[in-house]
Amino acid sequence: MKPEKALWDRRWWRSPGPDVGSINVLEGCQEEAPATPSLWLLLKGNIIRTAKYNFFSFLPLNLYEQFHRISNSYFLFVIILQGVFPEISTMPWFTLFAPLVCLLLIRAIRDLVDDIGRHKSDSTVNNRPCEMLVGERFLCKKWKDLHVGDLVRLHDTNIVPADMVLLSSTEPSSLCYVETADIDGETNLKYRQALLVTHHELTTIKSMASFQGKVVCEEPNSRMHYFTGHLEWEGKKYSLDSGNILLRGCKIRNTDTCYGMVIYAGFDTKIMRNCGKIHLKRTKIDRLMNKLVILALLSPFAEQICIFVVLISVALTLGFWSKVTGFRTKHYYVPRINVHSLTTESIFILLSFVILLSVMMPMAMFITAEFIYLGNSIFIDWDVEMYYAPQDLPAKARSTSLNVQLGQVGYIFSDKTGTLTQNIMTFKKCCINGIIYNPEQENIYKENPFLWNAFADKKLLFRNSKLLSIVRTNKDKVVREFWRLLAICHTVMVEEKDNQLLYQAASPDEEALVTAARNFGYVFLARTQDSITVVELGEQRVYQVLALMDFNSIRKRMSILVRNPEGSIYLYTKGADTVLFERLHKKDMYRKEQIMKAATEEALTCFAEETLRTLCLAYKKVEEDQYKEWSQRHQEAKILLENRAQALHQVYEDIEQDLRLLGITAIEDRLQDGVLETIQCLKKGNIKIWILTGDKQETAVNIGYACQLLSEDMHILDEEQIIAILEDYQETKNNLPQVEMAAMIVSGEFLPPSSLANQDQLVKSVAVPVLQNKDSNTPQSPEVWQERTFVELACRCKAVICCRVTPKQKALIVSLVKKYKKAVTLAIGDGANDVNMIKTADIGVGLAGQEGMQAVQNSDYMLAQFRFLRRLLLVHGRWSYMRVCKFLRYFIYKTLAIMMVQIWFAFYSGFTAQPLYEGWFLALFNLLYTTLPVLYIGLFEQDVSDEQSLELPELYIAGQKDELFNYWVFFQAIVHGTGTSLVNFFMTLWISHDIIGPISDYQSFSTVMSLSGLLSVTMEVILIIKYWTILSVLAIFFSLCFYIVITRASQSIGLFTVSPTTFPFMSVEQNVLSHPYVLLVIMLNVSLNTLPVLAFRVIYQALKQLPLKEEKAEEVEEVPTEEMAGVPRARRSSYAFSHQEGYADLITQGTIMRRSLVVNKYSSDEDHSTSTDFI
């Protein structure tokens, strides 16, 4: 990726006078300092604001957002109609106003709580302490006080507050070591180095205060590993690159003090540029409820209901117009006594119908849904099975509106370091001379077997008495050289602290290997620029370092050429088995060596199956003449001005031949507890898991095998094969091959070029249906074609691992899957490098890990361990989805069952918008009479227990396929509700037709319809509840009690006397129900609504089981075939080693060295030269 050509200037100088301590920075190319220091206030600050609202904007902005919902606007319109035209209102205006205020208040409080959390997160970050240069001293300030151009002093373990140019440090050559796990996921330490000019000149605070310079750098961008700029000082220009930059979010390690100048602050920093924006997240059910137009998917569900209500109102108004017109034509002799004209009357009738039928879009459904979302979130917080005792961390639902989405996840995008792994490397096994040494159980030892070794590290868990005995006898040459190699061939530095040796390694792998050698008697004690001191079984030996050949991604090995105290020269090499086995001596190989090599290969296979990280160890003796000839060529290659790296590589290649195999080491990159079981369970639930990491490919692949995302029988698609498949697909226009038993492994550089474009544009395109993009299917859109085919091929694979990806690329991969697969995505991580991915995914899960809390602060759900994701999805997610789907279907059914009767009644009331039901029944039907059963379904309903949900992850597939709520289920609810209304109305009408009885009047008929409808929907809720408890019984009981008590109260003589117009139904129900005839009619209506439905469901379930049995029988007989056969592979290499190239040069050049007395402290009385070491 090429850096942008556009550069911008950041000018830094000291202004004289009373403001000597201030630092001034300007953007632009002005040659002179500003006349007034007030321009300093215009500099880019380091304050971060991710909150959505402030004190003044919350109320107007939140109301603006809420009334963008068409349902809220519709409710407000109806309330205005009720208040302005009380004569046409069928119920008091406050019966709708109070629920609307309640709904707005609930959602506003939820948004406020979420935003307060963001304010607290911002405050925590902005108020972190730092030391800033003010005048001629460093004062304690806060991150938010920093501006571009400020000088900052950092100490060991400090987090870098902004992107800075490293000016100097207390380390040799102004080196500074940083840990970037929170940025790119890599666990190995990286080093940064200041320019030599600033290293030599800026040695005191006074020199820094008087320093004048100009930094010209590129515009703020998201490229984490690239930087271009230069420092102009005293008429000279000094080049700056990424090796001179400390990025915000890095942690200073193994460096006492360092100094830097801020060049990017706040949202201009690279990590913040990669964090992305806050996206509005809505569930699939919300989108379905808001998009119920089958083809265009443009009309919201609430709008659908509004349009439906308005259309019905218009149709009924036309019926009124026709009725009145026909009556006047036929009975022209009747005088007109209307106060208003027919047109005016029709408009009033239309508005009356709109008010009357507004209950068909019940506000109670939205209010109840909010309580259901909140309740299910609280259950997540209360789940003791997801409580992590070691850190006292429970699970936390930071968003209350996405619980349903947890039951529909199709893709999980996971970070590796700190998410799947513990970031702890342990020396697990080794194979020496073809013999495997496994760890022994600790309980077999009565005392520590390493007590004889004063340097032993008590934290090392690997113990093997047989190997220890061989080491201490010191008779096996191979064993001796094996441990000697581990003690010598590395770039570890050592310091003494509290009478203990502390190893400072660039990678946890090297630290584990050197610590293992230390416990087995080969103690790395100190090093200088050209020597290494080792204590071997109590004897101190100094080896002269002749050459140190570093690791890199191409060589995959490291070598050291040393002269031992006896004067012999030896080459020690460690690296990948794929490169070392090619360099073993093959001529005149003894049978014993052949057997050893074969045994070692078997051990490699065994270690690979156990997903251990392996390194092969080999050595050889180098003759003096050979060394002199090679040394001359080595010196010539080192001084070349062109192609130096290639020449050195060839020189290294020449010496690293004819090696003798010693053995292999096996290191375990420990997974978090339960990761393996969780991934296997989620895979059974048809959830695909992709690993997105900034780490190296070997490490990521090894973890893929460790958690069984990858298996030995999988065909691994590398980048060349992927290109071949896509090119063949483009040329032949055939379908992509079936790759069910394949896995894709790609790097960030391989991703489609268009995925590196503007993320905001890509994220916006996610919301646009693919069919609307006319260019997407044409040859003129190669980038879109690349994206789509790449995603399609990746989604057909069993597993996908993307390594060396930046935080922004992680988010772009998530966006591509959302765009082309239309699946629910979940991203989980624990570091700042995962924030953008977490924000982009439909659901973001943050782990409260060792990499800070930035991921948690930007997530929707917080977990302490990856294994809790299993219960979050398969139990809480599936339950929430099932509950909300059942709640929605039932709510739609019961609303139509009651309100469609109003439409049928209009045909018999002259289309006059006369309400059939009592006004209080309409107002309280959804708020009280049916609320408790609905709440029970939404909060407590279970189809299976939590144990069964975990044992049968296949049940989760129903949510991915939208089986419980879709267009067909919505249509079923409409038909069912309409059928219930038809039965209740016309059966009662038919029975009471031409009969003078207890239900022949309007009010009695209304009461029978109310009770028939209420009992019918109550019987339906009894049929659909599967998890019966005392709460469900009480919910139904109290709902009926509410109806009885309130109806008796509203129809009492006392209230009728107070307000006859508000309470017109005086003692109607009591009079009607006193007749057994009426009770039989109600029972008949309820039976006709319940028994056929019950019979249909029983028969349907019985018929549904027959095809399933036939399919299972066919599956047993069929032999699965694949179109793309996997190519037989050779033994898999489990090589993985975390290391950064360059440390060897720092050692051999003496750049990294400083004076130390570690050797002298542990040396004998003999005279040894003073060594240098790293602190």
CSV table of C-alpha atoms in Angstrom, one decimal, residues 214-429:
chain,number,residue,atom,x,y,z
A,214,LYS,CA,9.8,21.3,12.1
A,215,VAL,CA,8.1,17.9,11.5
A,216,VAL,CA,6.6,17.3,8.1
A,217,CYS,CA,4.4,14.2,8.0
A,218,GLU,CA,1.6,12.6,6.0
A,219,GLU,CA,-2.0,13.4,6.6
A,220,PRO,CA,-3.8,11.4,9.3
A,221,ASN,CA,-4.7,7.9,8.0
A,222,SER,CA,-5.5,4.4,9.2
A,223,ARG,CA,-2.3,2.6,7.9
A,224,MET,CA,-1.0,1.1,11.1
A,225,HIS,CA,2.4,-0.1,9.8
A,226,TYR,CA,3.3,2.8,7.5
A,227,PHE,CA,4.5,6.3,8.2
A,228,THR,CA,6.3,8.9,6.0
A,229,GLY,CA,7.8,12.1,7.2
A,230,HIS,CA,10.9,14.0,8.1
A,231,LEU,CA,12.3,16.3,10.7
A,232,GLU,CA,13.8,19.6,9.6
A,233,TRP,CA,16.3,21.1,12.1
A,234,GLU,CA,19.2,23.5,11.7
A,235,GLY,CA,18.8,23.4,7.9
A,236,LYS,CA,19.0,19.6,7.6
A,237,LYS,CA,16.3,17.0,7.0
A,238,TYR,CA,16.2,13.7,8.8
A,239,SER,CA,13.9,11.0,7.4
A,240,LEU,CA,11.2,9.5,9.7
A,241,ASP,CA,9.5,6.2,9.2
A,242,SER,CA,7.3,3.8,11.3
A,243,GLY,CA,10.4,2.7,13.2
A,244,ASN,CA,10.6,6.1,14.8
A,245,ILE,CA,6.9,6.3,15.8
A,246,LEU,CA,5.1,5.3,19.0
A,247,LEU,CA,1.4,4.7,18.3
A,248,ARG,CA,-1.4,5.5,20.7
A,249,GLY,CA,-2.4,2.3,22.6
A,250,CYS,CA,1.1,0.8,22.7
A,251,LYS,CA,2.5,-0.2,26.0
A,252,ILE,CA,6.1,0.8,26.9
A,253,ARG,CA,8.0,-2.3,28.0
A,254,ASN,CA,11.6,-2.9,29.3
A,255,THR,CA,12.3,0.8,28.9
A,256,ASP,CA,12.9,3.0,31.9
A,257,THR,CA,12.1,6.4,30.3
A,258,CYS,CA,11.5,7.7,26.8
A,259,TYR,CA,10.5,11.0,25.3
A,260,GLY,CA,8.3,11.8,22.4
A,261,MET,CA,6.6,14.6,20.5
A,262,VAL,CA,2.9,14.4,19.7
A,263,ILE,CA,2.2,14.4,15.9
A,264,TYR,CA,-1.3,13.0,15.7
A,265,ALA,CA,-3.8,13.5,18.6
A,266,GLY,CA,-7.3,12.5,19.3
A,267,PHE,CA,-9.2,11.1,16.4
A,268,ASP,CA,-6.3,11.7,14.1
A,269,THR,CA,-4.3,8.9,15.7
A,270,LYS,CA,-4.0,5.7,13.7
A,271,ILE,CA,-5.8,3.5,16.2
A,272,MET,CA,-8.7,5.9,16.4
A,273,ARG,CA,-8.8,6.1,12.6
A,274,ASN,CA,-9.2,2.3,12.7
A,275,CYS,CA,-11.9,2.3,15.4
A,276,GLY,CA,-14.7,3.3,13.0
A,277,LYS,CA,-17.9,5.0,13.8
A,278,ILE,CA,-20.9,4.0,16.0
A,279,HIS,CA,-23.4,2.2,13.8
A,280,LEU,CA,-27.1,1.9,14.6
A,281,LYS,CA,-27.7,-1.7,15.2
A,282,ARG,CA,-31.2,-3.2,14.7
A,283,THR,CA,-32.2,-6.9,14.8
A,284,LYS,CA,-33.4,-8.9,11.9
A,285,ILE,CA,-36.9,-9.1,13.4
A,286,ASP,CA,-36.9,-5.3,13.7
A,287,ARG,CA,-36.0,-5.1,10.1
A,288,LEU,CA,-38.6,-7.6,9.2
A,289,MET,CA,-41.2,-5.7,11.2
A,290,ASN,CA,-40.1,-2.5,9.5
A,291,LYS,CA,-39.8,-4.0,6.0
A,292,LEU,CA,-42.8,-6.1,5.1
A,293,VAL,CA,-42.9,-5.4,1.4
A,294,ILE,CA,-41.9,-8.6,-0.2
A,295,LEU,CA,-39.9,-7.3,-3.2
A,296,ALA,CA,-38.6,-3.8,-2.6
A,297,LEU,CA,-38.5,-4.1,1.3
A,298,LEU,CA,-39.0,-0.4,1.6
A,299,SER,CA,-42.2,0.1,3.6
A,300,PRO,CA,-41.8,-0.2,7.4
A,301,PHE,CA,-44.2,-2.6,9.2
A,302,ALA,CA,-45.6,0.2,11.3
A,303,GLU,CA,-46.2,2.1,8.0
A,304,GLN,CA,-47.8,-1.0,6.6
A,305,ILE,CA,-50.2,-1.1,9.5
A,306,CYS,CA,-50.9,2.6,9.2
A,307,ILE,CA,-51.5,2.3,5.5
A,308,PHE,CA,-53.7,-0.8,6.2
A,309,VAL,CA,-55.7,1.2,8.8
A,310,VAL,CA,-56.0,4.2,6.5
A,311,LEU,CA,-57.1,2.1,3.5
A,312,ILE,CA,-59.7,0.3,5.5
A,313,SER,CA,-60.9,3.6,6.9
A,314,VAL,CA,-61.1,5.0,3.4
A,315,ALA,CA,-63.0,1.9,2.2
A,316,LEU,CA,-65.5,2.1,5.1
A,317,THR,CA,-65.9,5.8,4.5
A,318,LEU,CA,-66.7,5.1,0.8
A,319,GLY,CA,-69.2,2.6,2.1
A,320,PHE,CA,-70.7,5.4,4.3
A,321,TRP,CA,-70.8,7.8,1.3
A,322,SER,CA,-72.5,5.1,-0.9
A,323,LYS,CA,-75.0,4.3,1.9
A,324,VAL,CA,-76.0,7.9,2.5
A,325,THR,CA,-76.2,8.6,-1.2
A,326,GLY,CA,-78.3,5.6,-1.9
A,327,PHE,CA,-80.6,6.4,1.1
A,328,ARG,CA,-81.1,10.0,-0.1
A,329,THR,CA,-81.8,8.8,-3.7
A,330,LYS,CA,-84.3,6.2,-2.6
A,331,HIS,CA,-85.9,8.3,0.2
A,332,TYR,CA,-85.8,11.8,-1.3
A,333,TYR,CA,-88.8,12.8,0.7
A,334,VAL,CA,-86.9,12.6,4.0
A,335,PRO,CA,-85.8,16.1,5.0
A,336,ARG,CA,-82.0,16.6,5.5
A,337,ILE,CA,-81.2,17.5,9.1
A,338,ASN,CA,-77.4,17.1,8.7
A,339,VAL,CA,-75.4,19.9,10.2
A,340,HIS,CA,-72.5,19.3,7.8
A,341,SER,CA,-72.3,18.5,4.2
A,342,LEU,CA,-71.9,15.0,3.0
A,343,THR,CA,-68.2,15.6,2.2
A,344,THR,CA,-67.5,17.0,5.6
A,345,GLU,CA,-69.4,14.2,7.2
A,346,SER,CA,-67.3,11.7,5.2
A,347,ILE,CA,-64.1,13.3,6.3
A,348,PHE,CA,-65.2,13.1,9.9
A,349,ILE,CA,-66.2,9.5,9.4
A,350,LEU,CA,-62.8,8.8,7.9
A,351,LEU,CA,-61.0,10.3,10.9
A,352,SER,CA,-63.3,8.4,13.2
A,353,PHE,CA,-62.3,5.2,11.6
A,354,VAL,CA,-58.6,6.1,11.8
A,355,ILE,CA,-59.0,6.7,15.5
A,356,LEU,CA,-61.1,3.6,16.1
A,357,LEU,CA,-58.8,1.2,14.1
A,358,SER,CA,-55.6,2.7,15.6
A,359,VAL,CA,-55.7,0.0,18.1
A,360,MET,CA,-54.8,-2.4,15.3
A,361,MET,CA,-51.3,-1.0,15.6
A,362,PRO,CA,-51.1,-1.4,19.4
A,363,MET,CA,-48.8,0.8,21.3
A,364,ALA,CA,-48.8,-1.8,24.0
A,365,MET,CA,-46.9,-4.1,21.7
A,366,PHE,CA,-44.0,-1.7,21.6
A,367,ILE,CA,-44.0,-1.0,25.3
A,368,THR,CA,-44.2,-4.7,26.1
A,369,ALA,CA,-41.4,-5.4,23.7
A,370,GLU,CA,-39.2,-2.9,25.5
A,371,PHE,CA,-39.9,-4.7,28.9
A,372,ILE,CA,-39.2,-8.0,27.3
A,373,TYR,CA,-35.8,-6.9,25.9
A,374,LEU,CA,-34.9,-5.4,29.3
A,375,GLY,CA,-35.9,-8.5,31.2
A,376,ASN,CA,-34.0,-10.9,28.9
A,377,SER,CA,-30.9,-8.6,29.3
A,378,ILE,CA,-31.2,-8.8,33.1
A,379,PHE,CA,-31.4,-12.6,32.9
A,380,ILE,CA,-28.0,-12.5,31.1
A,381,ASP,CA,-26.6,-10.3,33.9
A,382,TRP,CA,-27.9,-12.7,36.5
A,383,ASP,CA,-26.7,-15.9,35.0
A,384,VAL,CA,-24.3,-17.4,37.5
A,385,GLU,CA,-23.1,-19.9,34.8
A,386,MET,CA,-21.4,-17.0,33.0
A,387,TYR,CA,-19.8,-15.6,36.1
A,388,TYR,CA,-16.0,-15.7,36.2
A,389,ALA,CA,-14.9,-16.0,39.8
A,390,PRO,CA,-11.1,-15.4,39.4
A,391,GLN,CA,-11.8,-11.9,38.2
A,392,ASP,CA,-15.2,-11.4,39.8
A,393,LEU,CA,-16.7,-10.6,36.5
A,394,PRO,CA,-20.3,-11.5,35.6
A,395,ALA,CA,-21.7,-11.3,32.1
A,396,LYS,CA,-23.1,-7.9,31.2
A,397,ALA,CA,-25.7,-7.0,28.5
A,398,ARG,CA,-24.7,-3.5,27.6
A,399,SER,CA,-27.4,-3.3,24.9
A,400,THR,CA,-31.0,-4.3,25.7
A,401,SER,CA,-32.3,-4.3,22.1
A,402,LEU,CA,-30.1,-7.0,20.5
A,403,ASN,CA,-31.1,-10.1,22.5
A,404,VAL,CA,-33.2,-11.5,19.7
A,405,GLN,CA,-30.3,-11.2,17.4
A,406,LEU,CA,-28.3,-13.5,19.6
A,407,GLY,CA,-30.5,-16.4,18.5
A,408,GLN,CA,-29.8,-15.8,14.8
A,409,VAL,CA,-26.0,-15.5,14.5
A,410,GLY,CA,-24.6,-17.1,11.4
A,411,TYR,CA,-21.0,-16.0,11.5
A,412,ILE,CA,-18.6,-15.3,14.4
A,413,PHE,CA,-15.5,-13.3,13.8
A,414,SER,CA,-13.0,-13.8,16.5
A,415,ASP,CA,-9.7,-12.3,17.5
A,416,LYS,CA,-7.0,-14.8,18.5
A,417,THR,CA,-4.6,-13.3,21.0
A,418,GLY,CA,-6.4,-12.9,24.4
A,419,THR,CA,-9.7,-14.1,23.0
A,420,LEU,CA,-9.0,-17.7,22.1
A,421,THR,CA,-5.7,-18.0,23.8
A,422,GLN,CA,-4.3,-17.0,27.2
A,423,ASN,CA,-1.2,-15.5,25.6
A,424,ILE,CA,0.9,-17.9,27.8
A,425,MET,CA,3.6,-20.0,26.2
A,426,THR,CA,4.6,-23.1,28.2
A,427,PHE,CA,7.3,-25.6,27.5
A,428,LYS,CA,5.2,-28.8,27.1
A,429,LYS,CA,7.3,-31.6,25.6
